[in-house]
mmCIF file of C-alpha atoms in Angstrom:
data_model
loop_
_atom_site.group_PDB
_atom_site.id
_atom_site.type_symbol
_atom_site.label_atom_id
_atom_site.label_comp_id
_atom_site.label_asym_id
_atom_site.label_seq_id
_atom_site.Cartn_x
_atom_site.Cartn_y
_atom_site.Cartn_z
ATOM 1 C CA MET A 1303 5.342 -39.141 -28.612
ATOM 2 C CA ASN A 1304 7.782 -42.045 -29.200
ATOM 3 C CA GLU A 1305 4.861 -44.459 -29.063
ATOM 4 C CA ASP A 1306 2.978 -42.580 -31.696
ATOM 5 C CA THR A 1307 5.995 -42.542 -33.975
ATOM 6 C CA ARG A 1308 6.540 -46.305 -33.600
ATOM 7 C CA SER A 1309 2.893 -47.065 -34.448
ATOM 8 C CA LEU A 1310 3.128 -45.515 -37.862
ATOM 9 C CA HIS A 1311 5.014 -48.589 -39.074
ATOM 10 C CA PRO A 1312 4.147 -51.463 -36.715
ATOM 11 C CA GLU A 1313 5.421 -54.022 -39.125
ATOM 12 C CA ARG A 1314 8.968 -52.636 -39.034
ATOM 13 C CA PRO A 1315 11.356 -53.761 -36.121
ATOM 14 C CA LEU A 1316 12.753 -50.924 -34.027
ATOM 15 C CA ALA A 1317 16.242 -49.884 -35.020
ATOM 16 C CA ASP A 1318 18.924 -50.001 -32.286
ATOM 17 C CA GLY A 1319 20.585 -46.754 -33.641
ATOM 18 C CA PRO A 1320 20.903 -44.615 -36.735
ATOM 19 C CA ARG A 1321 20.829 -46.524 -39.944
ATOM 20 C CA PRO A 1322 24.340 -46.709 -41.506
ATOM 21 C CA THR A 1323 24.539 -45.537 -45.072
ATOM 22 C CA VAL A 1324 26.884 -46.356 -47.941
ATOM 23 C CA ALA A 1325 27.805 -43.459 -50.135
ATOM 24 C CA GLY A 1326 29.578 -44.047 -53.346
ATOM 25 C CA ASP A 1327 32.166 -41.598 -54.690
ATOM 26 C CA PRO A 1328 30.582 -39.433 -57.534
ATOM 27 C CA ALA A 1329 33.977 -37.965 -58.617
ATOM 28 C CA PRO A 1330 34.716 -40.620 -61.274
ATOM 29 C CA LEU A 1331 31.334 -39.970 -62.922
ATOM 30 C CA GLY A 1332 31.837 -36.211 -62.950
ATOM 31 C CA LEU A 1333 35.406 -36.506 -64.242
ATOM 32 C CA ALA A 1334 34.399 -38.926 -66.979
ATOM 33 C CA GLY A 1335 31.676 -36.687 -68.245
ATOM 34 C CA PHE A 1336 34.013 -33.642 -68.110
ATOM 35 C CA ALA A 1337 36.783 -35.540 -69.909
ATOM 36 C CA LEU A 1338 34.954 -37.026 -72.857
ATOM 37 C CA THR A 1339 33.120 -33.686 -73.505
ATOM 38 C CA THR A 1340 36.303 -31.658 -73.197
ATOM 39 C CA LEU A 1341 38.208 -34.072 -75.445
ATOM 40 C CA LEU A 1342 35.734 -34.001 -78.316
ATOM 41 C CA LEU A 1343 35.285 -30.268 -78.262
ATOM 42 C CA SER A 1344 39.057 -29.631 -78.088
ATOM 43 C CA ILE A 1345 39.725 -31.909 -81.073
ATOM 44 C CA VAL A 1346 37.221 -29.745 -82.994
ATOM 45 C CA ASN A 1347 38.966 -26.611 -81.789
ATOM 46 C CA THR A 1348 42.307 -27.784 -83.021
ATOM 47 C CA HIS A 1349 40.700 -28.461 -86.346
ATOM 48 C CA LEU A 1350 41.994 -32.025 -86.424
ATOM 49 C CA LEU A 1351 38.325 -32.821 -87.095
ATOM 50 C CA LYS A 1352 36.873 -30.626 -89.698
ATOM 51 C CA GLU A 1353 33.453 -32.136 -90.420
ATOM 52 C CA THR A 1354 30.772 -29.424 -90.591
ATOM 53 C CA ALA A 1355 28.384 -31.380 -88.289
ATOM 54 C CA ALA A 1356 31.118 -32.308 -85.695
ATOM 55 C CA ILE A 1357 29.331 -29.826 -83.283
ATOM 56 C CA LEU A 1358 26.317 -32.081 -82.933
ATOM 57 C CA PRO A 1359 28.064 -34.903 -80.968
ATOM 58 C CA VAL A 1360 29.711 -32.250 -78.882
ATOM 59 C CA LEU A 1361 26.358 -30.573 -78.022
ATOM 60 C CA GLY A 1362 24.950 -33.981 -77.124
ATOM 61 C CA LEU A 1363 27.774 -34.670 -74.674
ATOM 62 C CA ALA A 1364 27.628 -31.116 -73.387
ATOM 63 C CA ALA A 1365 23.975 -31.614 -72.382
ATOM 64 C CA PHE A 1366 24.063 -35.007 -70.840
ATOM 65 C CA CYS A 1367 27.701 -36.165 -69.934
ATOM 66 C CA GLY A 1368 29.446 -32.840 -69.323
ATOM 67 C CA GLY A 1369 26.297 -31.069 -68.237
ATOM 68 C CA LEU A 1370 23.718 -33.184 -66.338
ATOM 69 C CA ALA A 1371 25.970 -36.058 -65.250
ATOM 70 C CA GLN A 1372 28.612 -33.771 -63.929
ATOM 71 C CA PHE A 1373 26.017 -31.473 -62.301
ATOM 72 C CA ALA A 1374 24.450 -34.473 -60.559
ATOM 73 C CA ALA A 1375 27.971 -35.571 -59.315
ATOM 74 C CA GLY A 1376 28.319 -32.139 -57.869
ATOM 75 C CA LEU A 1377 25.143 -32.339 -55.900
ATOM 76 C CA PHE A 1378 26.180 -35.631 -54.403
ATOM 77 C CA GLU A 1379 29.488 -34.116 -53.432
ATOM 78 C CA PHE A 1380 27.536 -31.489 -51.454
ATOM 79 C CA ARG A 1381 25.787 -34.367 -49.723
ATOM 80 C CA ARG A 1382 29.137 -35.897 -48.818
ATOM 81 C CA GLY A 1383 30.362 -32.518 -47.433
ATOM 82 C CA ASN A 1384 33.019 -32.045 -50.183
ATOM 83 C CA THR A 1385 32.947 -28.384 -50.836
ATOM 84 C CA PHE A 1386 35.730 -28.401 -53.448
ATOM 85 C CA GLY A 1387 34.243 -31.311 -55.445
ATOM 86 C CA ALA A 1388 30.702 -29.826 -55.264
ATOM 87 C CA THR A 1389 31.839 -26.436 -56.530
ATOM 88 C CA ALA A 1390 33.829 -27.790 -59.391
ATOM 89 C CA PHE A 1391 31.416 -30.346 -60.706
ATOM 90 C CA VAL A 1392 28.287 -28.114 -60.374
ATOM 91 C CA SER A 1393 30.155 -25.134 -61.903
ATOM 92 C CA TYR A 1394 31.634 -27.093 -64.915
ATOM 93 C CA GLY A 1395 28.430 -28.933 -65.310
ATOM 94 C CA ALA A 1396 26.691 -25.572 -65.555
ATOM 95 C CA PHE A 1397 29.379 -24.438 -68.127
ATOM 96 C CA TRP A 1398 28.553 -27.347 -70.430
ATOM 97 C CA LEU A 1399 24.852 -26.766 -70.164
ATOM 98 C CA THR A 1400 25.419 -23.157 -70.932
ATOM 99 C CA TYR A 1401 27.541 -24.188 -73.950
ATOM 100 C CA TRP A 1402 24.919 -26.542 -75.113
ATOM 101 C CA TRP A 1403 22.325 -23.680 -75.109
ATOM 102 C CA LEU A 1404 24.714 -21.019 -76.412
ATOM 103 C CA ALA A 1405 26.644 -22.670 -79.304
ATOM 104 C CA PRO A 1406 23.885 -23.157 -81.830
ATOM 105 C CA ARG A 1407 22.595 -19.586 -81.145
ATOM 106 C CA LEU A 1408 25.876 -17.949 -81.599
ATOM 107 C CA ALA A 1409 25.976 -19.323 -85.184
ATOM 108 C CA LEU A 1410 22.666 -17.468 -85.833
ATOM 109 C CA ALA A 1411 23.087 -14.269 -83.769
ATOM 110 C CA GLY A 1412 25.923 -12.695 -85.654
ATOM 111 C CA ASP A 1413 29.142 -11.160 -84.220
ATOM 112 C CA ALA A 1414 29.545 -11.747 -80.580
ATOM 113 C CA HIS A 1415 33.329 -12.419 -80.414
ATOM 114 C CA ASN A 1416 33.927 -9.956 -77.586
ATOM 115 C CA ALA A 1417 31.111 -11.286 -75.368
ATOM 116 C CA LEU A 1418 32.396 -14.821 -76.016
ATOM 117 C CA GLY A 1419 35.902 -13.713 -75.079
ATOM 118 C CA LEU A 1420 34.668 -12.275 -71.812
ATOM 119 C CA PHE A 1421 32.704 -15.390 -71.125
ATOM 120 C CA LEU A 1422 35.720 -17.619 -71.537
ATOM 121 C CA LEU A 1423 38.062 -15.284 -69.646
ATOM 122 C CA GLY A 1424 35.632 -15.531 -66.642
ATOM 123 C CA TRP A 1425 35.892 -19.238 -66.693
ATOM 124 C CA ALA A 1426 39.772 -18.961 -66.819
ATOM 125 C CA ILE A 1427 39.751 -16.817 -63.659
ATOM 126 C CA PHE A 1428 37.371 -19.279 -61.924
ATOM 127 C CA THR A 1429 39.652 -22.157 -62.892
ATOM 128 C CA ALA A 1430 42.801 -20.360 -61.720
ATOM 129 C CA TYR A 1431 41.473 -20.018 -58.150
ATOM 130 C CA MET A 1432 40.086 -23.595 -58.215
ATOM 131 C CA ALA A 1433 43.607 -24.642 -59.029
ATOM 132 C CA VAL A 1434 44.894 -22.780 -55.888
ATOM 133 C CA ALA A 1435 42.372 -24.784 -53.844
ATOM 134 C CA ALA A 1436 43.421 -27.995 -55.619
ATOM 135 C CA LEU A 1437 46.839 -27.697 -54.130
ATOM 136 C CA ARG A 1438 45.199 -29.522 -51.111
ATOM 137 C CA VAL A 1439 43.393 -32.064 -53.124
ATOM 138 C CA SER A 1440 45.667 -34.293 -55.230
ATOM 139 C CA LEU A 1441 48.324 -33.928 -57.931
ATOM 140 C CA ALA A 1442 46.031 -35.257 -60.612
ATOM 141 C CA VAL A 1443 43.281 -32.812 -59.859
ATOM 142 C CA LEU A 1444 45.744 -29.949 -59.604
ATOM 143 C CA LEU A 1445 47.159 -30.903 -63.055
ATOM 144 C CA ILE A 1446 43.692 -30.964 -64.617
ATOM 145 C CA LEU A 1447 42.948 -27.433 -63.419
ATOM 146 C CA ALA A 1448 46.477 -26.206 -64.216
ATOM 147 C CA LEU A 1449 45.890 -27.332 -67.858
ATOM 148 C CA LEU A 1450 42.319 -26.112 -67.993
ATOM 149 C CA ALA A 1451 43.015 -22.553 -66.874
ATOM 150 C CA PRO A 1452 45.357 -21.894 -69.960
ATOM 151 C CA THR A 1453 42.834 -23.778 -72.139
ATOM 152 C CA TYR A 1454 40.156 -21.181 -71.280
ATOM 153 C CA LEU A 1455 42.670 -18.289 -71.471
ATOM 154 C CA PHE A 1456 43.815 -19.226 -75.037
ATOM 155 C CA LEU A 1457 40.162 -19.875 -76.213
ATOM 156 C CA ALA A 1458 39.336 -16.392 -74.740
ATOM 157 C CA ILE A 1459 42.203 -14.775 -76.700
ATOM 158 C CA GLY A 1460 41.136 -16.627 -79.792
ATOM 159 C CA ALA A 1461 37.473 -15.469 -79.396
ATOM 160 C CA PHE A 1462 38.613 -11.873 -79.012
ATOM 161 C CA GLN A 1463 40.320 -12.103 -82.329
ATOM 162 C CA THR A 1464 38.642 -11.179 -85.630
ATOM 163 C CA GLY A 1465 39.331 -12.387 -89.082
ATOM 164 C CA ALA A 1466 39.165 -15.809 -90.800
ATOM 165 C CA GLU A 1467 38.977 -18.938 -88.649
ATOM 166 C CA PRO A 1468 40.610 -20.937 -87.339
ATOM 167 C CA HIS A 1469 42.469 -18.605 -85.100
ATOM 168 C CA ALA A 1470 45.889 -19.844 -83.894
ATOM 169 C CA MET A 1471 45.123 -19.180 -80.208
ATOM 170 C CA THR A 1472 41.879 -21.190 -80.478
ATOM 171 C CA GLN A 1473 43.854 -23.969 -81.794
ATOM 172 C CA VAL A 1474 46.433 -23.702 -79.044
ATOM 173 C CA GLY A 1475 43.536 -23.783 -76.586
ATOM 174 C CA GLY A 1476 42.301 -26.938 -78.219
ATOM 175 C CA TRP A 1477 45.680 -28.731 -77.627
ATOM 176 C CA PHE A 1478 45.597 -27.645 -73.997
ATOM 177 C CA GLY A 1479 42.049 -28.952 -73.827
ATOM 178 C CA ILE A 1480 43.033 -32.334 -75.209
ATOM 179 C CA ALA A 1481 45.666 -32.651 -72.533
ATOM 180 C CA THR A 1482 43.138 -31.574 -69.872
ATOM 181 C CA GLY A 1483 40.677 -34.194 -71.022
ATOM 182 C CA LEU A 1484 43.273 -37.017 -71.052
ATOM 183 C CA VAL A 1485 44.404 -36.218 -67.482
ATOM 184 C CA ALA A 1486 40.769 -35.933 -66.298
ATOM 185 C CA TRP A 1487 40.006 -39.360 -67.973
ATOM 186 C CA TYR A 1488 43.134 -40.888 -66.198
ATOM 187 C CA THR A 1489 41.951 -39.457 -62.828
ATOM 188 C CA SER A 1490 38.399 -40.808 -63.314
ATOM 189 C CA ALA A 1491 39.833 -44.235 -64.249
ATOM 190 C CA ALA A 1492 42.276 -44.218 -61.272
ATOM 191 C CA THR A 1493 39.591 -43.364 -58.756
ATOM 192 C CA VAL A 1494 37.112 -45.979 -59.816
ATOM 193 C CA ILE A 1495 39.755 -48.819 -60.423
ATOM 194 C CA ASN A 1496 41.564 -48.163 -57.117
ATOM 195 C CA GLU A 1497 38.267 -48.197 -55.224
ATOM 196 C CA SER A 1498 37.001 -51.269 -56.952
ATOM 197 C CA HIS A 1499 40.273 -53.084 -56.254
ATOM 198 C CA GLY A 1500 40.608 -51.756 -52.758
ATOM 199 C CA ARG A 1501 44.236 -50.598 -53.293
ATOM 200 C CA THR A 1502 46.188 -48.128 -55.394
ATOM 201 C CA LEU A 1503 46.849 -49.451 -58.912
ATOM 202 C CA LEU A 1504 46.806 -46.004 -60.635
ATOM 203 C CA PRO A 1505 48.367 -43.250 -58.483
ATOM 204 C CA VAL A 1506 46.867 -39.818 -58.433
ATOM 205 C CA GLY A 1507 49.566 -38.121 -56.422
ATOM 206 C CA PRO A 1508 49.550 -37.156 -52.769
ATOM 207 C CA ARG A 1509 47.614 -34.396 -51.195
ATOM 208 C CA ALA A 1510 49.509 -31.427 -49.956
ATOM 209 C CA PRO A 1511 50.938 -31.714 -46.394
ATOM 210 C CA GLY A 1512 48.458 -30.430 -43.881
ATOM 211 C CA ALA A 1513 45.372 -31.026 -46.100
ATOM 212 C CA ALA A 1514 42.186 -31.762 -44.463
ATOM 213 C CA PRO A 1515 41.241 -35.538 -44.667
ATOM 214 C CA PRO A 1516 38.594 -36.323 -47.238
ATOM 215 C CA PRO A 1517 35.008 -36.754 -45.918
ATOM 216 C CA ARG A 1518 34.594 -40.270 -44.438
ATOM 217 C CA ASP A 1519 31.571 -42.220 -45.465
ATOM 218 C CA GLU A 1520 29.521 -44.150 -42.911
ATOM 219 C CA ARG A 1521 29.775 -47.760 -44.095
ATOM 220 C CA LEU A 1522 28.035 -50.951 -43.164
ATOM 221 C CA ALA A 1523 29.924 -53.032 -40.687
#
């Protein structure tokens, strides 16, 4: 049996043991895509940016940066055995892909403010229990989710409201979203800069006492 397997690739030398692999950290990619998309949409929600076509760059980011890039980062987190990171990145990547599909259709479909409010409220609940899990991740990640939960909540309240826009609660949610995006961008920068330099230049805060150690990559000797 071993002989047959070896003969499939006679030109390759036999390995002494399992081949070591080097796995990069996908978190900075996921955080960067999340941060930029959240920032731009939140600026639109605050009505600091009032251009009628401002939604178009947001939709582009929602499809590719916040959506596909973040979704891919989550899949790599699954491969690394990071349940928290995989759940967060895949879920929020799916959120942005849903937003990319949903936003232009809402403009044509008519009144759906209650359905949109329920949609956003569901994400607020999801973010709240992810924040509880983040207590054992890092202070920076906890802060992202602690800001994101009220972002969704205020946006949900704004969606439930009727009358002329902009709604005050939507604008408040936009300001929370700007803070969320800035913290996420800092966390992305800190992770990639610290790893590139091999030491902590930008702190992200300690994990909670008793937290399980992060998954250890198998690296080349």
